[in-house]
């Protein structure tokens, strides 16, 4: 492990919470050095294919309502805000990451995104991966393998590179190392009381994606884990031992939807883990380094437990495991407005948690701040009864 950073913990948290903005300059510099950039919208996209040949993957899921008005000139109002905001940033040319992306890789996760990519294709060079919606059929696996190979060919043609097996294996190793560190970081909250608030955990998990150097990222994460551990060992307890322990599940969170975590923590509870794409869904497992790299990527990505899969047993497996590991007092789900797959799956999640006697509530929100008070009232009432 590298030497503990000399930065204080507040400085470290600030550096992650500001990472999206700071990353704009880093990316501009990388572009000036001739680096290619690939924008993505979803955890299913196998970014190792880009990393293998020195391309920079960047998440384009917008997390602010700034350009929703622009998007609604083209898209319907009653559409998921993540889709509207993502398109809006491209249409208004307001997201530097979208601007710098030479290629945008989409996936057929949900209907809204599929149709949005058609429109986005008029503005950017878009490649859409055909994602199967079940994980247990041989035909699904065959299709996903074919799609991974098709993406490989597209990347090679677009950027004039060759993705060798050796390069791919190295990228898998590096990405696994980052996943392991992020998992180690959020697992610090297994302790009672946890060593940091859920908002700080979220800002690190979300901010890391905008740090583009593997070595730097590893160094910063090791330093952060070490600083948090040292402060805890020295008796620092920022969170009350009586705070109710909440797991957040549902749609991806970060940016404006930090409000979800804020209302929970302002009500006296602490978010100990995120099951959603900002957290464990992305970092819990490893890509098998001993297998054929394409087989390993195919299995790893296809088995992500997102509600777009039917059935979706892997979400239940992960959520159940997190509830045990983090000694959850309750689970709160964030569903973005008009996200049908998560909204419908709520019932299954509630029934599953009932069998474990874990209280559960699902709350719908969007990218505005107008519902913050209402969310707070409902979250506070839920925490009160735990
Ligand atoms: S929630 Fe599902 S569709 Fe959304 S980013 Fe995660 S895996 Fe992709
Ligand atoms: S949150 Fe739901 S509706 Fe929105 S992009 Fe993700 S899966 Fe689609």
Coordinates of C-alpha atoms and ligand atoms in Angstrom, one line a residue:
X1 CA 0.0 0.0 0.0
X2 CA 1.3 3.5 -0.8
X3 CA 2.2 6.0 1.9
X4 CA -0.8 7.7 3.5
X5 CA -1.6 10.9 1.7
X6 CA -0.7 14.2 3.4
X7 CA -4.1 15.6 2.5
X8 CA -6.7 15.8 5.3
X9 CA -9.8 13.8 5.0
X10 CA -12.0 16.8 4.2
X11 CA -9.6 17.7 1.4
X12 CA -9.7 14.1 0.1
X13 CA -13.6 14.1 0.1
X14 CA -13.6 17.5 -1.6
X15 CA -11.2 16.2 -4.3
X16 CA -13.6 13.3 -5.2
X17 CA -16.8 15.5 -5.0
X18 CA -15.2 17.9 -7.4
X19 CA -13.8 15.2 -9.7
X20 CA -16.3 15.6 -12.4
X21 CA -15.5 19.3 -12.9
X22 CA -11.7 18.8 -12.4
X23 CA -11.8 16.0 -15.0
X24 CA -12.8 18.4 -17.8
X25 CA -9.3 19.9 -17.8
X26 CA -7.6 16.5 -17.4
X27 CA -9.6 15.3 -20.4
X28 CA -8.8 18.3 -22.5
X29 CA -5.1 17.7 -21.9
X30 CA -5.5 14.1 -22.8
X31 CA -7.2 15.0 -26.0
X32 CA -4.4 17.4 -26.9
X33 CA -2.0 14.5 -26.4
X34 CA -4.0 12.7 -29.1
X35 CA -5.8 10.2 -26.8
X36 CA -9.1 8.8 -28.1
X37 CA -12.2 9.1 -25.8
X38 CA -15.2 6.7 -25.7
X39 CA -18.4 7.9 -23.9
X40 CA -20.6 5.3 -22.2
X41 CA -24.0 5.3 -20.5
X42 CA -24.2 2.0 -18.7
X43 CA -22.4 -0.5 -16.5
X44 CA -23.0 -3.2 -19.1
X45 CA -20.4 -1.7 -21.5
X46 CA -17.1 -3.7 -21.3
X47 CA -14.7 -0.7 -20.9
X48 CA -11.7 -3.1 -20.8
X49 CA -11.9 -3.1 -24.6
X50 CA -11.1 0.6 -24.6
X51 CA -8.6 0.6 -21.8
X52 CA -6.6 -2.2 -23.5
X53 CA -5.6 0.2 -26.3
X54 CA -5.2 3.4 -24.3
X55 CA -8.6 4.9 -25.0
X56 CA -10.3 6.8 -22.2
X57 CA -13.8 5.6 -21.2
X58 CA -16.0 8.2 -19.6
X59 CA -19.5 8.0 -18.2
X60 CA -22.0 10.3 -19.9
X61 CA -25.1 9.7 -17.8
X62 CA -25.9 13.3 -16.9
X63 CA -26.9 14.0 -13.4
X64 CA -28.3 17.5 -13.5
X65 CA -31.6 18.9 -14.8
X66 CA -29.8 21.8 -16.5
X67 CA -30.6 20.7 -20.1
X68 CA -33.9 18.9 -19.6
X69 CA -35.8 21.8 -21.1
X70 CA -33.6 21.5 -24.2
X71 CA -34.2 17.8 -24.4
X72 CA -38.0 18.2 -24.0
X73 CA -38.0 20.1 -27.3
X74 CA -37.5 16.7 -28.9
X75 CA -38.2 14.0 -26.3
X76 CA -41.4 13.5 -24.4
X77 CA -41.8 15.0 -20.9
X78 CA -42.7 11.8 -19.2
X79 CA -39.4 10.1 -19.9
X80 CA -36.7 9.1 -17.4
X81 CA -34.7 12.2 -16.4
X82 CA -31.4 10.4 -16.9
X83 CA -32.3 9.8 -20.6
X84 CA -33.5 13.4 -21.1
X85 CA -30.6 15.0 -19.3
X86 CA -28.1 12.8 -21.2
X87 CA -29.6 13.7 -24.6
X88 CA -30.1 17.4 -23.5
X89 CA -26.4 17.8 -22.7
X90 CA -25.5 16.5 -26.2
X91 CA -28.1 18.6 -28.0
X92 CA -27.1 21.7 -26.1
X93 CA -23.4 20.9 -26.5
X94 CA -23.0 21.6 -22.8
X95 CA -21.2 18.5 -21.6
X96 CA -17.4 18.6 -22.3
X97 CA -17.2 14.8 -21.9
X98 CA -19.8 14.3 -24.6
X99 CA -18.0 16.9 -26.7
X100 CA -14.6 15.1 -26.3
X101 CA -16.1 11.7 -27.0
X102 CA -14.9 10.3 -30.4
X103 CA -17.3 7.4 -30.1
X104 CA -20.4 7.0 -27.9
X105 CA -21.3 3.4 -27.0
X106 CA -24.9 2.8 -26.1
X107 CA -26.7 -0.4 -25.2
X108 CA -30.3 -1.7 -25.6
X109 CA -31.0 -1.7 -21.9
X110 CA -34.4 0.1 -21.8
X111 CA -36.8 1.4 -24.5
X112 CA -36.2 5.0 -23.7
X113 CA -32.5 4.8 -24.2
X114 CA -32.8 2.7 -27.4
X115 CA -34.9 5.4 -29.0
X116 CA -32.8 8.2 -27.6
X117 CA -29.6 6.7 -29.2
X118 CA -31.3 6.9 -32.6
X119 CA -31.5 10.7 -32.1
X120 CA -28.1 11.0 -30.5
X121 CA -26.7 9.2 -33.6
X122 CA -27.6 12.4 -35.6
X123 CA -25.2 14.4 -33.3
X124 CA -22.4 11.9 -32.4
X125 CA -20.9 8.7 -33.8
X126 CA -22.9 6.2 -31.8
X127 CA -22.4 2.4 -31.6
X128 CA -25.2 0.5 -29.9
X129 CA -24.6 -2.9 -28.3
X130 CA -27.6 -5.3 -28.4
X131 CA -28.0 -6.4 -24.8
X132 CA -30.0 -9.5 -24.2
X133 CA -32.7 -9.2 -21.5
X134 CA -32.2 -12.6 -19.8
X135 CA -29.1 -14.2 -18.4
X136 CA -30.0 -17.8 -18.2
X137 CA -30.4 -18.8 -21.9
X138 CA -27.5 -20.0 -24.1
X139 CA -28.8 -17.8 -26.8
X140 CA -28.4 -14.7 -24.6
X141 CA -24.8 -15.5 -23.8
X142 CA -24.1 -16.2 -27.5
X143 CA -25.6 -12.9 -28.5
X144 CA -23.7 -10.9 -25.8
X145 CA -20.4 -12.6 -26.9
X146 CA -21.1 -11.7 -30.5
X147 CA -21.8 -8.1 -29.4
X148 CA -18.5 -7.9 -27.4
X149 CA -16.6 -9.1 -30.5
X150 CA -18.6 -6.6 -32.7
X151 CA -17.6 -3.8 -30.4
X152 CA -14.0 -4.9 -30.5
X153 CA -14.0 -4.7 -34.3
X154 CA -15.7 -1.3 -34.2
X155 CA -13.1 0.1 -31.8
X156 CA -10.3 -1.3 -33.9
X157 CA -11.6 0.2 -37.1
X158 CA -12.6 3.6 -35.6
X159 CA -9.3 4.2 -33.9
X160 CA -6.9 2.2 -36.1
X161 CA -5.7 0.0 -33.2
X162 CA -5.4 -3.8 -32.5
X163 CA -6.8 -5.2 -29.3
X164 CA -4.5 -8.1 -28.6
X165 CA -5.3 -10.7 -26.0
X166 CA -2.3 -9.6 -24.0
X167 CA -3.4 -6.0 -23.9
X168 CA -6.9 -7.1 -22.9
X169 CA -5.7 -9.3 -20.1
X170 CA -3.7 -6.3 -18.7
X171 CA -6.7 -4.0 -18.9
X172 CA -8.8 -6.7 -17.1
X173 CA -6.2 -6.9 -14.3
X174 CA -6.0 -3.1 -13.9
X175 CA -9.8 -2.6 -13.8
X176 CA -10.1 -5.5 -11.3
X177 CA -7.6 -3.7 -9.1
X178 CA -9.7 -0.6 -9.2
X179 CA -12.8 -2.6 -8.4
X180 CA -11.2 -4.3 -5.5
X181 CA -10.0 -1.0 -4.0
X182 CA -13.5 0.6 -4.4
X183 CA -15.0 -2.4 -2.7
X184 CA -12.4 -2.3 0.1
X185 CA -13.3 1.4 0.5
X186 CA -17.1 1.0 0.8
X187 CA -16.7 -2.1 3.0
X188 CA -15.1 0.1 5.6
X189 CA -18.8 1.0 6.4
X190 CA -19.3 -2.6 7.7
X191 CA -17.9 -1.2 10.9
X192 CA -20.3 0.1 13.6
X193 CA -20.3 3.1 13.5
X194 CA -19.2 3.5 9.9
X195 CA -16.1 5.7 9.5
X196 CA -17.7 8.1 7.1
X197 CA -21.2 9.2 5.9
X198 CA -22.9 7.7 3.0
X199 CA -22.7 11.0 1.2
X200 CA -19.0 10.9 1.4
X201 CA -18.9 7.3 0.2
X202 CA -21.1 8.2 -2.7
X203 CA -19.0 11.2 -3.7
X204 CA -15.9 8.9 -3.8
X205 CA -17.6 6.2 -5.8
X206 CA -19.1 8.6 -8.2
X207 CA -16.1 10.9 -8.5
X208 CA -13.6 8.1 -9.2
X209 CA -14.9 7.6 -12.7
X210 CA -13.7 11.1 -13.6
X211 CA -10.1 10.3 -12.7
X212 CA -8.5 9.0 -15.8
X213 CA -5.1 7.7 -14.8
X214 CA -5.0 4.1 -13.5
X215 CA -1.9 4.7 -11.4
X216 CA -3.1 7.9 -10.0
X217 CA -6.5 6.4 -9.2
X218 CA -4.9 3.4 -7.4
X219 CA -2.6 5.8 -5.4
X220 CA -5.5 8.1 -4.4
X221 CA -7.8 5.2 -3.4
X222 CA -5.1 3.5 -1.4
X223 CA -4.3 6.8 0.3
X224 CA -8.0 7.5 1.0
X225 CA -8.5 4.0 2.6
X226 CA -5.4 4.4 4.6
X227 CA -6.4 7.9 5.9
X228 CA -9.9 6.9 6.8
X229 CA -8.6 3.7 8.6
X230 CA -6.0 5.7 10.5
X231 CA -8.4 8.3 11.7
X232 CA -10.8 5.6 12.9
X233 CA -8.0 3.8 14.7
X234 CA -7.2 7.0 16.4
X235 CA -10.7 7.2 17.8
X236 CA -12.4 9.5 15.3
X237 CA -16.1 8.7 15.0
X238 CA -17.9 11.1 12.7
X239 CA -21.1 9.0 12.7
X240 CA -23.2 8.2 15.7
X241 CA -23.2 4.5 16.8
X242 CA -27.0 4.8 17.1
X243 CA -27.6 5.9 13.5
X244 CA -29.9 3.5 11.7
X245 CA -28.0 1.7 8.9
X246 CA -29.6 2.1 5.4
X247 CA -28.8 0.4 2.1
X248 CA -29.7 2.3 -1.0
X249 CA -30.9 0.4 -4.1
X250 CA -32.5 1.3 -7.4
X251 CA -31.6 3.6 -10.2
X252 CA -28.0 5.0 -10.5
X253 CA -27.4 7.9 -8.2
X254 CA -24.9 10.8 -8.0
X255 CA -25.0 14.5 -8.9
X256 CA -28.4 16.0 -8.3
X257 CA -29.7 12.7 -6.9
X258 CA -27.3 13.0 -4.0
X259 CA -30.4 14.6 -2.5
X260 CA -31.7 11.1 -1.9
X261 CA -28.7 10.3 0.4
X262 CA -28.9 13.8 2.0
X263 CA -32.5 13.4 3.1
X264 CA -31.7 10.0 4.6
X265 CA -28.7 11.3 6.5
X266 CA -30.4 14.6 7.5
X267 CA -33.0 12.4 9.2
X268 CA -30.4 10.9 11.5
X269 CA -29.6 7.6 9.6
X270 CA -26.5 6.7 7.7
X271 CA -26.2 5.1 4.3
X272 CA -23.8 2.2 4.7
X273 CA -23.9 0.8 1.2
X274 CA -25.2 1.4 -2.3
X275 CA -26.4 -1.7 -4.2
X276 CA -27.1 0.3 -7.3
X277 CA -24.8 1.1 -10.3
X278 CA -22.9 3.8 -8.4
X279 CA -21.8 1.2 -5.9
X280 CA -21.7 -2.6 -5.4
X281 CA -23.4 -3.5 -8.7
X282 CA -20.2 -2.2 -10.3
X283 CA -17.5 -3.2 -7.9
X284 CA -18.6 -6.3 -6.0
X285 CA -17.3 -8.9 -8.5
X286 CA -14.2 -9.4 -10.5
X287 CA -13.6 -10.4 -14.1
X288 CA -12.0 -13.9 -14.1
X289 CA -8.4 -13.3 -14.9
X290 CA -7.7 -17.0 -15.5
X291 CA -10.3 -17.5 -18.2
X292 CA -10.2 -16.6 -21.9
X293 CA -10.6 -12.8 -21.7
X294 CA -13.6 -12.6 -24.0
X295 CA -15.4 -15.4 -22.2
X296 CA -14.6 -13.7 -18.9
X297 CA -15.9 -10.3 -20.0
X298 CA -19.0 -11.9 -21.5
X299 CA -19.8 -13.7 -18.2
X300 CA -18.9 -10.8 -16.0
X301 CA -21.0 -8.1 -17.8
X302 CA -24.0 -10.3 -18.7
X303 CA -24.5 -11.2 -15.0
X304 CA -24.9 -7.6 -13.8
X305 CA -28.1 -7.6 -11.7
X306 CA -30.0 -4.7 -13.4
X307 CA -33.8 -4.5 -13.5
X308 CA -33.7 -4.6 -17.3
X309 CA -33.0 -8.4 -16.9
X310 CA -35.9 -10.7 -16.6
X311 CA -35.8 -12.6 -14.3
X312 CA -33.2 -10.7 -12.3
X313 CA -32.0 -13.0 -9.5
X314 CA -28.5 -11.4 -9.3
X315 CA -29.9 -8.2 -7.8
X316 CA -31.6 -10.1 -5.0
X317 CA -28.5 -12.2 -4.4
X318 CA -26.3 -9.0 -4.1
X319 CA -28.9 -7.1 -2.0
X320 CA -29.4 -10.0 0.4
X321 CA -25.7 -10.4 0.9
X322 CA -25.2 -6.6 1.5
X323 CA -28.0 -6.6 4.0
X324 CA -26.2 -9.3 6.0
X325 CA -22.7 -7.9 5.6
X326 CA -23.6 -4.3 6.5
X327 CA -26.2 -5.2 9.2
X328 CA -28.9 -3.1 7.5
X329 CA -31.8 -1.7 9.5
X330 CA -33.6 -0.8 6.3
X331 CA -33.5 -0.5 2.5
X332 CA -34.5 2.5 0.6
X333 CA -35.0 2.4 -3.1
X334 CA -34.6 5.4 -5.5
X335 CA -36.6 5.0 -8.7
X336 CA -36.3 7.7 -11.3
X337 CA -39.6 8.9 -12.7
X338 CA -40.8 6.8 -15.6
X339 CA -38.2 4.1 -15.1
X340 CA -40.6 1.2 -15.6
X341 CA -38.2 -1.7 -15.0
X342 CA -37.1 -0.5 -11.6
X343 CA -40.6 0.7 -10.7
X344 CA -42.1 -2.8 -11.5
X345 CA -39.3 -4.7 -9.8
X346 CA -39.9 -2.8 -6.5
X347 CA -42.6 -5.2 -5.6
X348 CA -40.3 -8.2 -5.9
X349 CA -37.6 -6.4 -3.9
X350 CA -40.2 -5.6 -1.2
X351 CA -41.4 -9.2 -1.0
X352 CA -37.8 -10.5 -0.9
X353 CA -36.9 -8.2 2.0
X354 CA -40.1 -9.1 3.8
X355 CA -38.8 -12.7 4.1
X356 CA -35.7 -11.3 5.8
X357 CA -37.7 -8.9 8.1
X358 CA -35.9 -5.9 6.6
X359 CA -38.1 -2.8 6.2
X360 CA -38.2 -1.4 2.7
X361 CA -39.6 1.7 1.0
X362 CA -39.4 2.8 -2.6
X363 CA -39.4 6.5 -3.5
X364 CA -39.8 8.1 -6.9
X365 CA -37.9 11.2 -7.8
X366 CA -36.5 13.1 -10.7
X367 CA -33.6 15.5 -11.4
X368 CA -35.3 18.6 -10.0
X369 CA -34.9 19.8 -6.4
X370 CA -38.6 20.5 -6.1
X371 CA -39.5 17.3 -4.3
X372 CA -36.7 17.4 -1.7
X373 CA -39.0 18.4 1.2
X374 CA -41.5 15.6 0.3
X375 CA -38.7 13.1 0.1
X376 CA -37.4 14.2 3.4
X377 CA -40.8 13.8 5.1
X378 CA -41.1 10.3 3.8
X379 CA -37.6 9.2 4.5
X380 CA -37.8 10.6 8.1
X381 CA -41.1 8.8 8.7
X382 CA -39.5 5.5 7.5
X383 CA -36.4 6.0 9.6
X384 CA -38.5 6.9 12.6
X385 CA -40.3 3.6 12.6
X386 CA -37.1 1.4 12.3
Ligands
LIG1 S1 -29.2 0.8 -13.8 FE1 -29.1 -0.8 -15.4 S2 -29.4 0.4 -17.3 FE2 -28.8 1.9 -15.7 S3 -26.6 2.1 -15.8 FE3 -27.0 0.4 -14.3 S4 -26.9 -1.5 -15.5 FE4 -27.1 0.2 -17.0
LIG2 S1 -33.0 4.7 -15.0 FE1 -34.4 3.2 -15.9 S2 -35.5 4.3 -17.5 FE2 -33.7 5.6 -16.9 S3 -32.0 4.9 -18.4 FE3 -31.8 3.6 -16.5 S4 -33.1 1.8 -16.9 FE4 -33.6 3.4 -18.4

